Coordinates of C-alpha atoms in Angstrom, one line a residue:
K1 CA 27.6 -43.3 -126.5
N2 CA 28.8 -46.4 -125.4
F3 CA 28.5 -48.3 -128.7
E4 CA 29.1 -52.2 -128.6
S5 CA 29.9 -53.1 -132.2
I6 CA 30.9 -50.4 -134.7
L7 CA 31.1 -50.9 -138.3
L8 CA 33.8 -48.9 -140.2
T9 CA 34.4 -48.7 -143.7
G10 CA 37.4 -47.0 -145.5
A11 CA 39.7 -48.5 -142.8
T12 CA 42.7 -48.4 -144.9
G13 CA 42.6 -45.1 -146.1
Y14 CA 44.6 -42.2 -144.5
L15 CA 41.6 -40.9 -142.7
G16 CA 40.2 -44.3 -142.0
V17 CA 43.3 -45.7 -140.6
H18 CA 43.6 -43.1 -137.8
L19 CA 39.7 -43.6 -137.0
T20 CA 40.6 -47.2 -136.6
D21 CA 43.5 -46.1 -134.0
E22 CA 41.2 -43.7 -132.3
L23 CA 38.2 -46.1 -131.9
L24 CA 40.5 -49.1 -130.5
K25 CA 42.0 -46.0 -127.9
Q26 CA 38.8 -44.4 -126.9
T27 CA 36.2 -47.4 -127.0
S28 CA 35.7 -50.7 -125.9
A29 CA 34.0 -51.5 -128.9
S30 CA 34.2 -54.5 -131.2
L31 CA 35.3 -53.1 -134.5
Y32 CA 34.0 -54.5 -137.8
L33 CA 36.0 -53.3 -140.8
I34 CA 34.6 -53.7 -144.5
I35 CA 38.0 -53.8 -146.7
R36 CA 37.6 -54.0 -150.5
A37 CA 39.5 -57.5 -151.2
K38 CA 39.4 -60.7 -152.9
S39 CA 39.3 -62.5 -149.8
N40 CA 39.4 -62.1 -145.9
D41 CA 43.0 -63.0 -145.9
E42 CA 43.9 -60.3 -148.5
A43 CA 42.1 -57.7 -146.6
E44 CA 43.8 -58.8 -143.3
I45 CA 47.2 -58.1 -145.2
R46 CA 46.2 -54.8 -146.4
L47 CA 44.9 -53.7 -142.9
K48 CA 48.0 -54.9 -141.3
K49 CA 50.4 -53.2 -143.7
M50 CA 48.7 -50.0 -143.1
L51 CA 48.3 -49.9 -139.5
D52 CA 51.9 -51.0 -139.0
F53 CA 53.1 -48.3 -141.5
Y54 CA 51.5 -45.4 -139.6
F55 CA 51.7 -46.8 -136.1
G56 CA 54.6 -49.0 -135.9
N57 CA 55.4 -52.6 -136.4
D58 CA 53.3 -55.0 -134.4
Y59 CA 50.4 -52.5 -133.9
Y60 CA 47.9 -55.0 -135.7
Q61 CA 49.2 -57.9 -133.7
K62 CA 48.5 -56.0 -130.5
H63 CA 45.0 -55.0 -131.4
M64 CA 43.9 -57.9 -133.6
H65 CA 41.5 -59.4 -131.0
R66 CA 39.4 -56.6 -131.4
I67 CA 39.5 -56.3 -135.1
N68 CA 37.0 -58.3 -137.4
I69 CA 37.8 -58.1 -140.9
L70 CA 35.5 -58.6 -143.7
S71 CA 36.1 -58.6 -147.4
G72 CA 33.4 -56.3 -148.9
D73 CA 32.7 -53.5 -151.3
L74 CA 30.3 -50.6 -151.0
A75 CA 30.0 -50.5 -154.8
K76 CA 28.2 -53.9 -154.6
E77 CA 24.8 -55.2 -153.3
N78 CA 24.9 -56.1 -149.8
I79 CA 27.9 -54.0 -149.2
G80 CA 29.8 -57.2 -151.0
L81 CA 29.1 -59.5 -148.2
P82 CA 27.5 -63.1 -148.2
D83 CA 23.8 -63.0 -147.3
N84 CA 24.6 -64.9 -144.2
K85 CA 27.2 -62.5 -142.9
Y86 CA 25.3 -59.6 -144.1
H87 CA 22.2 -61.0 -142.0
E88 CA 24.6 -61.8 -138.9
L89 CA 26.1 -58.4 -139.1
S90 CA 22.9 -56.4 -139.0
A91 CA 21.9 -58.0 -135.6
C92 CA 24.9 -57.0 -133.7
V93 CA 26.5 -53.6 -135.1
D94 CA 25.1 -50.7 -133.6
C95 CA 27.0 -47.9 -135.2
I96 CA 28.4 -47.2 -138.5
I97 CA 31.1 -44.7 -139.6
N98 CA 31.4 -44.2 -143.2
S99 CA 34.8 -43.1 -144.3
A100 CA 35.1 -44.9 -147.6
A101 CA 35.4 -42.7 -150.6
I102 CA 37.1 -42.2 -153.7
V103 CA 38.8 -38.9 -152.8
K104 CA 40.6 -38.2 -156.1
H105 CA 39.5 -35.0 -157.9
F106 CA 39.2 -36.5 -161.4
G107 CA 38.3 -39.9 -162.7
N108 CA 35.6 -42.1 -164.0
V109 CA 32.1 -40.8 -163.2
T110 CA 30.5 -44.4 -162.7
E111 CA 33.2 -45.3 -160.3
F112 CA 32.5 -42.2 -158.2
L113 CA 28.7 -42.5 -158.2
D114 CA 29.0 -46.4 -157.3
V115 CA 31.1 -45.6 -154.1
N116 CA 30.3 -41.9 -153.0
V117 CA 26.6 -42.1 -153.6
K118 CA 25.2 -45.4 -153.9
G119 CA 27.9 -46.8 -151.4
P120 CA 26.3 -44.5 -148.6
E121 CA 22.9 -45.7 -149.7
R122 CA 23.6 -49.2 -149.3
L123 CA 25.0 -48.5 -145.7
L124 CA 21.8 -46.8 -144.8
H125 CA 19.6 -49.8 -145.9
F126 CA 22.0 -51.9 -143.9
A127 CA 21.4 -49.5 -140.9
Q128 CA 17.8 -50.6 -140.9
K129 CA 18.0 -54.1 -140.9
R130 CA 17.4 -55.9 -137.6
R131 CA 19.1 -53.7 -134.9
K132 CA 18.7 -50.0 -135.8
K133 CA 22.1 -48.3 -136.2
E134 CA 23.5 -44.8 -135.9
V135 CA 25.4 -43.8 -138.8
F136 CA 28.2 -41.2 -138.9
H137 CA 29.0 -40.1 -142.7
I138 CA 32.4 -38.5 -143.5
S139 CA 32.1 -35.6 -146.0
T140 CA 34.2 -32.8 -146.8
M141 CA 34.5 -29.2 -146.4
S142 CA 34.8 -28.6 -150.2
V143 CA 31.1 -28.9 -150.4
V144 CA 30.8 -25.1 -149.6
A145 CA 32.7 -24.4 -152.8
G146 CA 31.3 -24.3 -156.2
E147 CA 29.2 -21.4 -158.3
I148 CA 26.0 -20.2 -157.7
L149 CA 24.3 -19.3 -160.9
D150 CA 22.6 -16.1 -159.9
N151 CA 25.8 -14.8 -158.5
K152 CA 24.1 -13.5 -155.1
P153 CA 25.7 -13.7 -151.7
M154 CA 24.6 -17.0 -149.8
L155 CA 25.1 -18.2 -146.4
F156 CA 25.9 -22.2 -146.3
T157 CA 25.8 -23.6 -142.9
E158 CA 25.9 -27.1 -141.3
V159 CA 22.0 -27.0 -141.3
K160 CA 21.9 -26.5 -145.1
K161 CA 22.1 -29.4 -147.4
D162 CA 21.9 -27.4 -150.8
I163 CA 21.8 -23.8 -152.0
N164 CA 21.7 -24.7 -155.7
H165 CA 25.4 -24.2 -156.3
I166 CA 27.0 -26.4 -159.0
F167 CA 30.6 -28.0 -159.1
D168 CA 32.9 -28.8 -162.1
N169 CA 34.5 -31.7 -159.8
V170 CA 33.2 -35.0 -159.8
Y171 CA 34.3 -35.9 -156.2
I172 CA 32.8 -32.7 -154.7
R173 CA 29.5 -33.1 -156.8
T174 CA 29.1 -36.8 -155.2
K175 CA 29.9 -36.0 -151.9
K176 CA 27.4 -33.3 -151.7
E177 CA 24.5 -35.9 -153.1
S178 CA 25.7 -38.3 -150.6
E179 CA 25.3 -35.7 -147.9
K180 CA 21.8 -35.2 -148.9
I181 CA 21.0 -38.6 -149.2
V182 CA 22.5 -39.2 -145.6
I183 CA 20.1 -36.4 -144.2
D184 CA 16.9 -37.3 -146.0
W185 CA 17.3 -40.8 -144.3
R186 CA 16.4 -39.2 -141.1
K187 CA 12.9 -39.2 -142.1
Q188 CA 12.9 -42.9 -142.1
G189 CA 13.9 -42.7 -138.3
L190 CA 17.6 -43.2 -138.4
N191 CA 19.9 -40.9 -136.3
T192 CA 22.6 -39.8 -139.0
T193 CA 25.4 -37.2 -138.5
V194 CA 27.6 -35.7 -141.4
F195 CA 31.2 -34.8 -140.6
R196 CA 32.8 -32.5 -143.0
T197 CA 36.6 -32.6 -142.8
G198 CA 39.2 -30.1 -144.1
M199 CA 42.3 -30.8 -145.8
L200 CA 44.2 -34.0 -144.1
M201 CA 47.7 -33.2 -144.1
F202 CA 50.8 -34.3 -142.1
H203 CA 50.3 -35.9 -138.9
S204 CA 50.5 -33.3 -136.2
R205 CA 52.9 -35.3 -133.7
T206 CA 54.6 -37.9 -135.9
G207 CA 55.0 -35.7 -139.2
Q208 CA 53.7 -39.0 -141.1
F209 CA 52.0 -38.4 -144.2
Q210 CA 49.4 -40.7 -146.3
Q211 CA 51.3 -43.5 -148.3
N212 CA 50.1 -42.7 -151.6
I213 CA 50.9 -39.0 -151.2
D214 CA 50.9 -38.5 -155.0
E215 CA 47.2 -38.7 -154.8
N216 CA 46.7 -35.9 -152.5
A217 CA 45.4 -32.9 -154.1
F218 CA 47.0 -30.1 -151.9
Y219 CA 50.6 -32.0 -152.0
R220 CA 50.3 -32.1 -155.9
F221 CA 49.3 -28.4 -155.9
L222 CA 52.2 -27.1 -153.7
S223 CA 54.7 -29.4 -155.4
S224 CA 53.7 -27.8 -158.8
L225 CA 54.0 -24.4 -157.4
L226 CA 57.7 -25.2 -156.1
R227 CA 58.7 -26.8 -159.2
L228 CA 57.3 -23.7 -161.2
G229 CA 59.1 -21.3 -158.8
C230 CA 56.0 -19.0 -158.7
A231 CA 52.7 -18.7 -157.2
P232 CA 49.5 -16.6 -158.2
D233 CA 49.2 -13.1 -157.0
V234 CA 46.0 -14.0 -155.2
M235 CA 47.8 -16.6 -153.2
L236 CA 50.7 -14.4 -152.3
R237 CA 48.4 -11.5 -151.0
N238 CA 46.6 -14.0 -148.7
L239 CA 49.8 -15.5 -147.3

């Protein structure tokens, strides 16, 4: 679809910064990036730093004419925007891509709920204001994990939003909950799509990895195995 104006959240994250690059390359749309910061200037500095880090110096300078930066926060009402800007944006945006999330596998439950669950809810409310918007929500393949209490084999596909499985991981639990909300909003007449990403690792062409590598669960796991000099038998059998 030829969207005219795309609202992207999470643009300074590892996935979000690459989505920004792809949208600039593959579309002619104007991009509106919601970035958590105290001001638009601070948000711009954050974005420029990330884009230049992953794609080379002057990347932001070359593309800034298509990028509209807004200081906001999914954990706040009106996604952290002033009323006039919220109203103005609701009239021009025709697509929302939500890649914002707390992706750590441990932390404060309230913070996870505010960003990973209530954040998408606020975006869905925004999607209904004035110009109707299509919503693309980034989730995780990890929602297929978890424990089923009666221990019966179950088939979990992309058309199922819940098979009554439970998690001991707050990140996965909140991502599963946000999926259910995004899908339920289709009853309100919105076109919504959920994308479940797998493990995001080193870039296949450049080898570049996320700047905050120590927050990547897979890296931390492999790093621990290397330091210990051993791995569980079950892993070795599957290699």
